XYZ file of C-alpha atoms in Angstrom:
295
model
C 9.247 -11.322 102.358
C 5.545 -12.219 102.836
C 4.960 -12.398 99.104
C 6.582 -15.815 98.528
C 3.740 -17.996 99.922
C 1.226 -15.911 98.015
C 3.127 -16.306 94.781
C 3.227 -20.079 95.348
C -0.515 -20.137 95.958
C -1.113 -18.097 92.809
C 1.065 -20.476 90.812
C -0.920 -23.492 92.075
C -4.196 -21.668 91.333
C -3.014 -20.803 87.826
C -2.131 -24.429 87.184
C -5.580 -25.536 88.346
C -7.264 -22.983 86.077
C -5.182 -24.169 83.147
C -6.270 -27.793 83.699
C -9.903 -26.769 84.021
C -9.712 -24.661 80.862
C -8.353 -27.619 78.915
C -11.366 -29.652 80.028
C -14.036 -27.076 79.176
C -12.653 -25.714 75.963
C -10.614 -22.496 76.089
C -6.882 -23.161 75.923
C -4.866 -21.259 78.568
C -1.778 -19.131 78.040
C 1.386 -19.393 80.043
C 2.115 -16.519 82.425
C 5.152 -15.540 80.345
C 3.178 -15.411 77.122
C 0.296 -13.539 78.689
C 2.560 -10.950 80.273
C 4.808 -10.317 77.281
C 2.262 -8.913 74.823
C -1.484 -8.441 74.440
C -2.647 -12.017 74.159
C -2.735 -13.714 70.793
C -5.672 -15.077 68.883
C -7.502 -18.294 69.578
C -9.596 -20.353 67.181
C -13.370 -20.468 67.558
C -13.187 -24.191 68.246
C -10.897 -23.631 71.228
C -13.302 -21.173 72.870
C -16.695 -22.833 73.099
C -19.285 -20.072 72.725
C -21.385 -19.514 75.805
C -19.620 -22.305 77.678
C -16.438 -20.709 78.976
C -15.114 -21.147 82.499
C -16.395 -17.785 83.724
C -16.669 -16.364 87.241
C -20.379 -17.227 87.347
C -21.519 -20.221 85.299
C -23.443 -19.163 82.219
C -22.751 -15.482 82.883
C -20.069 -13.013 81.787
C -19.020 -10.636 84.574
C -17.712 -7.283 83.310
C -16.083 -4.696 85.562
C -15.881 -0.914 85.256
C -15.560 2.066 87.574
C -18.221 4.405 88.900
C -19.049 7.008 87.870
C -18.933 5.658 84.312
C -17.971 8.696 82.240
C -19.218 9.757 78.819
C -18.537 9.205 75.958
C -17.403 5.765 77.121
C -20.733 5.132 78.845
C -23.994 7.051 78.942
C -26.038 8.250 81.913
C -23.616 6.427 84.265
C -25.313 3.137 83.336
C -22.871 0.621 81.840
C -25.662 -1.934 81.390
C -27.670 0.160 78.909
C -25.388 -0.657 75.959
C -24.838 3.023 75.177
C -21.453 4.726 74.983
C -18.397 3.304 73.257
C -17.128 0.984 75.980
C -20.546 -0.337 76.947
C -21.197 -1.135 73.289
C -17.777 -2.779 72.930
C -18.360 -4.912 76.035
C -21.640 -6.251 74.672
C -20.093 -6.838 71.229
C -17.293 -8.879 72.853
C -19.870 -10.779 74.914
C -21.803 -11.648 71.767
C -18.621 -12.890 70.106
C -18.057 -15.123 73.135
C -21.584 -16.493 72.931
C -23.276 -14.490 75.712
C -26.336 -12.378 74.994
C -27.074 -9.120 76.802
C -29.098 -10.830 79.537
C -26.075 -12.976 80.441
C -23.792 -9.975 81.055
C -23.402 -8.950 84.704
C -21.785 -5.587 85.501
C -19.617 -5.117 88.560
C -18.209 -1.897 90.043
C -14.394 -1.993 90.091
C -12.307 1.101 90.999
C -9.940 2.090 88.189
C -6.680 1.357 90.019
C -7.972 -1.931 91.441
C -8.711 -3.284 87.969
C -5.021 -3.749 87.142
C -3.597 -4.095 90.649
C -2.085 -7.472 91.685
C -4.547 -9.987 93.082
C -7.230 -12.418 91.978
C -10.043 -10.717 90.063
C -13.764 -11.083 90.653
C -14.620 -10.155 87.041
C -14.080 -11.981 83.745
C -12.805 -8.816 82.098
C -12.741 -5.115 82.943
C -13.319 -2.270 80.480
C -12.442 1.212 81.750
C -10.039 3.093 79.456
C -7.113 1.093 80.797
C -4.043 1.532 78.602
C -1.936 -1.512 77.858
C 1.552 -1.170 79.340
C 4.473 -3.430 80.174
C 4.283 -2.420 83.836
C 0.606 -3.329 84.134
C 1.145 -6.619 82.299
C 3.251 -7.772 85.236
C 0.064 -7.997 87.312
C -2.736 -8.660 84.809
C -3.483 -9.913 81.317
C -4.737 -7.697 78.504
C -6.696 -8.436 75.378
C -5.474 -6.923 72.152
C -6.266 -3.215 71.909
C -9.827 -2.140 71.159
C -9.099 1.595 70.808
C -6.076 3.697 69.809
C -5.942 6.757 72.053
C -4.021 9.979 72.552
C -3.771 12.158 75.642
C -4.930 15.776 75.589
C -4.574 18.948 77.657
C -7.559 21.030 78.835
C -7.364 24.587 80.199
C -9.818 27.361 80.976
C -10.328 29.763 78.092
C -8.397 33.019 78.250
C -5.685 31.688 80.576
C -1.967 31.419 79.920
C -2.297 27.644 79.792
C -4.880 27.896 77.012
C -2.302 29.683 74.839
C 0.248 26.853 74.986
C 1.446 25.693 71.580
C 4.124 23.187 72.558
C 5.204 20.820 75.303
C 7.780 23.414 76.370
C 4.951 25.908 76.999
C 3.479 23.500 79.567
C 6.604 23.075 81.679
C 5.989 26.029 83.984
C 2.325 25.208 84.603
C 0.587 23.389 87.455
C -0.889 20.302 85.791
C -3.207 17.635 87.134
C -4.561 14.194 86.197
C -6.158 11.096 87.689
C -3.765 8.917 89.657
C -2.617 5.683 88.042
C -3.383 6.865 84.500
C -1.225 7.332 81.433
C -2.477 10.929 81.533
C -0.425 11.433 84.701
C 2.497 9.568 83.134
C 2.494 11.977 80.181
C 2.748 14.910 82.577
C 5.621 13.310 84.480
C 7.519 11.701 81.603
C 6.802 13.943 78.598
C 6.138 17.421 79.988
C 8.394 17.069 83.058
C 6.950 20.247 84.601
C 8.848 22.426 87.059
C 5.901 22.172 89.469
C 4.868 18.820 90.907
C 1.814 17.392 89.157
C -1.415 17.111 91.137
C -2.806 13.551 91.231
C -6.514 12.972 91.887
C -8.444 9.836 92.785
C -11.064 10.540 90.104
C -11.453 12.711 87.017
C -14.290 14.571 88.733
C -11.783 15.848 91.293
C -9.375 16.909 88.555
C -12.160 18.779 86.756
C -13.175 20.537 89.974
C -9.558 21.578 90.565
C -9.435 23.089 87.080
C -12.680 24.980 87.598
C -11.460 26.262 90.969
C -8.140 27.289 89.388
C -6.162 25.022 91.701
C -4.376 23.747 88.597
C -3.655 25.484 85.310
C -4.590 22.527 83.139
C -5.515 18.854 83.323
C -4.652 15.909 81.095
C -7.213 13.292 80.000
C -7.672 11.062 76.957
C -8.812 12.921 73.842
C -12.446 11.709 73.603
C -12.966 12.571 77.273
C -11.437 15.993 76.623
C -13.999 16.667 73.888
C -16.835 15.646 76.176
C -15.581 17.720 79.126
C -15.161 20.881 77.044
C -18.383 20.358 75.101
C -20.770 19.366 77.874
C -19.276 19.804 81.344
C -16.847 22.750 81.515
C -17.900 24.875 78.567
C -15.521 27.699 79.504
C -12.611 25.300 78.976
C -10.884 24.373 75.748
C -8.630 21.635 74.407
C -5.136 23.080 74.295
C -3.815 20.206 72.215
C -2.989 16.529 72.113
C 0.326 14.773 72.681
C 2.115 12.779 70.022
C 2.317 9.039 70.572
C 5.366 7.817 72.433
C 7.303 5.145 70.551
C 6.435 3.382 67.314
C 3.123 1.912 68.507
C 0.028 3.888 69.500
C -1.265 3.857 73.046
C -4.172 1.423 73.186
C -6.953 0.587 75.598
C -7.288 -3.136 76.321
C -9.678 -5.333 78.246
C -8.171 -6.344 81.608
C -8.193 -9.971 82.775
C -6.753 -11.876 85.697
C -3.091 -12.798 85.305
C -2.873 -16.116 83.457
C -6.631 -16.201 82.837
C -7.820 -19.055 80.639
C -10.210 -16.520 79.062
C -7.465 -14.228 77.751
C -6.979 -15.866 74.323
C -10.755 -16.145 73.881
C -11.363 -12.475 74.692
C -8.441 -11.434 72.496
C -9.853 -13.459 69.604
C -13.208 -11.723 70.112
C -11.619 -8.242 70.014
C -9.579 -9.183 66.940
C -12.717 -10.405 65.169
C -14.542 -7.156 65.952
C -11.661 -5.143 64.563
C -11.445 -7.301 61.440
C -15.173 -7.159 60.609
C -15.335 -3.389 61.130
C -17.492 -3.434 64.276
C -14.973 -1.475 66.372
C -14.651 1.171 63.661
C -18.445 1.506 63.448
C -18.793 1.862 67.214
C -15.978 4.409 67.285
C -17.714 6.414 64.567
C -21.017 6.211 66.424
C -19.817 7.193 69.888
C -16.461 8.966 69.442
C -16.778 10.667 66.054
C -16.487 14.174 67.530
C -13.066 13.374 68.991
C -11.133 13.490 65.751
C -8.999 16.615 65.667
C -6.990 18.766 68.057
C -3.657 20.598 67.688
C -0.613 18.406 68.299
C 1.743 19.606 71.024
C 5.373 19.014 70.019
């Protein structure tokens, strides 16, 4: 019942942003268009480079969680330009006309990035999968990475011997709350034991090491990093097939109805078209290329 005034305020705010965007250059999207699909492209002329209506004038504010995990970031320092997502963020910034010195990083908890409410960042990059449910609260750019979910278990355990989704059903599985990893457990595996949900991946990894769960689910590149550098007595059991005709994709998160959405989407599309995303993927995620498929 208390949501109605807030919705009205948000609608008025969105209208004001749209008018401002028309004045400064980047054409806004309607809420319906922004929420239906990852936002469409926008011409370079419509998005004046380095002169967008950003949170801080002349700056581009980028959000991500802490700790910032490898291989997406390196040394828990998003600002160093190392790791796939850090590199992608700076490549998008450059496309938008902002050099590295104009990028400001902000700590944003994973779940808060796509929760309802006005955002304090221009876009967030944190392995957030594009979904219809999330698009009710926020905008997404087009996808910058196609991802699959994977299962990790300690070597020599029953879980490590699983060859199919059916083999996982009797296991105690865990994943970070609010992630598609947890959704895969609940919607694809449908285990007989309730899944364990953790606030952070570090907690899920600790639960695996302490044998509080039989296996955990994370995205595939993270699975390769965990088993190769963090829990070396663990192994990748396998990866899930994609659900539906389209692959799961990570997208940049923006405020609902943001005037920046078409500009950021155009930047991601340009990076995909010119091969930059593929080069960055090869550089930072090349090890995460193969794992058995669980059917």
